[in-house]
PDB file of C-alpha atoms in Angstrom:
ATOM      1  CA  MET A 445      -0.176  -0.071   0.135  1.00 71.00           C
ATOM      2  CA  ILE A 446       1.187   2.873  -0.800  1.00 78.00           C
ATOM      3  CA  LYS A 447       0.614   6.238   1.290  1.00 77.00           C
ATOM      4  CA  LYS A 448       0.883   9.778  -0.221  1.00 82.00           C
ATOM      5  CA  VAL A 449       1.442  13.038   2.346  1.00 73.00           C
ATOM      6  CA  ILE A 450       2.000  16.353   0.780  1.00 80.00           C
ATOM      7  CA  LEU A 451       3.918  18.482   3.251  1.00 74.00           C
ATOM      8  CA  ASP A 452       3.855  22.597   3.090  1.00 84.00           C
ATOM      9  CA  ARG A 453       7.336  23.884   2.309  1.00 84.00           C
ATOM     10  CA  ASN A 454       8.128  24.459   6.003  1.00 88.00           C
ATOM     11  CA  GLN A 455       5.985  21.861   7.525  1.00 87.00           C
ATOM     12  CA  GLN A 456       7.527  18.745   9.311  1.00 88.00           C
ATOM     13  CA  PRO A 457       6.557  15.053   9.271  1.00 86.00           C
ATOM     14  CA  THR A 458       4.939  14.080  12.472  1.00 89.00           C
ATOM     15  CA  ALA A 459       6.673  11.360  14.471  1.00 95.00           C
ATOM     16  CA  GLU A 460       3.966   8.992  13.351  1.00 94.00           C
ATOM     17  CA  GLN A 461       5.088   9.469   9.862  1.00 89.00           C
ATOM     18  CA  ILE A 462       8.752   9.335  10.641  1.00 94.00           C
ATOM     19  CA  ARG A 463       8.066   6.018  12.342  1.00 96.00           C
ATOM     20  CA  GLN A 464       6.271   4.627   9.429  1.00 93.00           C
ATOM     21  CA  ILE A 465       9.187   5.604   7.039  1.00 93.00           C
ATOM     22  CA  GLU A 466      11.777   3.841   9.302  1.00 96.00           C
ATOM     23  CA  GLU A 467       9.496   0.893   9.524  1.00 96.00           C
ATOM     24  CA  ALA A 468       8.966   0.677   5.536  1.00 93.00           C
ATOM     25  CA  ALA A 469      12.833   1.051   5.244  1.00 95.00           C
ATOM     26  CA  LYS A 470      13.278  -2.193   7.306  1.00 97.00           C
ATOM     27  CA  ARG A 471      11.228  -4.015   5.041  1.00 95.00           C
ATOM     28  CA  GLU A 472      12.322  -6.315   2.044  1.00 94.00           C
ATOM     29  CA  ILE A 473      11.607  -5.255  -1.436  1.00 91.00           C
ATOM     30  CA  ILE A 474       9.410  -7.767  -2.970  1.00 92.00           C
ATOM     31  CA  PHE A 475       9.440  -7.974  -6.949  1.00 93.00           C
ATOM     32  CA  ASP A 476       6.748  -9.246  -9.048  1.00 92.00           C
ATOM     33  CA  GLU A 477       5.371  -9.302 -12.766  1.00 91.00           C
ATOM     34  CA  ASP A 478       3.975  -5.956 -12.276  1.00 90.00           C
ATOM     35  CA  SER A 479       6.938  -4.280 -10.789  1.00 89.00           C
ATOM     36  CA  PRO A 480       9.886  -6.574 -11.913  1.00 91.00           C
ATOM     37  CA  GLU A 481      13.891  -5.816 -10.670  1.00 93.00           C
ATOM     38  CA  LEU A 482      15.521  -3.411 -12.949  1.00 92.00           C
ATOM     39  CA  THR A 483      18.167  -4.899 -15.008  1.00 95.00           C
ATOM     40  CA  PRO A 484      21.499  -2.521 -14.937  1.00 95.00           C
ATOM     41  CA  ALA A 485      20.728  -1.043 -18.434  1.00 96.00           C
ATOM     42  CA  MET A 486      17.022  -0.208 -17.471  1.00 94.00           C
ATOM     43  CA  GLU A 487      18.455   1.583 -14.242  1.00 94.00           C
ATOM     44  CA  LYS A 488      20.746   3.390 -16.372  1.00 96.00           C
ATOM     45  CA  ALA A 489      17.940   4.347 -18.760  1.00 96.00           C
ATOM     46  CA  PHE A 490      15.649   5.239 -15.468  1.00 93.00           C
ATOM     47  CA  ARG A 491      18.553   7.687 -13.985  1.00 94.00           C
ATOM     48  CA  LEU A 492      18.888   9.163 -17.204  1.00 94.00           C
ATOM     49  CA  ALA A 493      15.442  10.171 -17.610  1.00 94.00           C
ATOM     50  CA  ALA A 494      15.090  11.303 -14.303  1.00 92.00           C
ATOM     51  CA  LYS A 495      18.061  13.547 -14.632  1.00 91.00           C
ATOM     52  CA  ASN A 496      16.495  14.952 -18.063  1.00 90.00           C
ATOM     53  CA  ARG A 497      13.251  15.697 -16.182  1.00 90.00           C
ATOM     54  CA  ASN A 498      14.897  17.420 -13.322  1.00 85.00           C
ATOM     55  CA  THR A 499      16.905  19.468 -15.846  1.00 85.00           C
ATOM     56  CA  GLN A 500      13.878  20.311 -17.815  1.00 78.00           C
ATOM     57  CA  ARG A 501      11.913  21.491 -14.551  1.00 74.00           C
ATOM     58  CA  LYS A 502      14.893  23.628 -13.648  1.00 70.00           C
ATOM     59  CA  THR A 503      14.393  25.508 -16.952  1.00 70.00           C
ATOM     60  CA  MET A 504      10.592  25.912 -16.600  1.00 66.00           C
ATOM     61  CA  ILE A 505      11.045  27.404 -13.184  1.00 65.00           C
ATOM     62  CA  SER A 506      13.801  29.762 -14.043  1.00 60.00           C
TER      63      SER A 506
END
């Protein structure tokens, strides 16, 4: 299950939210047919796409 919380720029996460994040970090990642483990080539492509997206965002904000 995915939980999404939107924080304001100056808002801090609650103690409960921090606890949930720490608990989630301890869990093992489970891959399946809907979310398979990335191959090194897929991971490289993903990182490049994210880098390009972030570069475009900076240009749009300026």
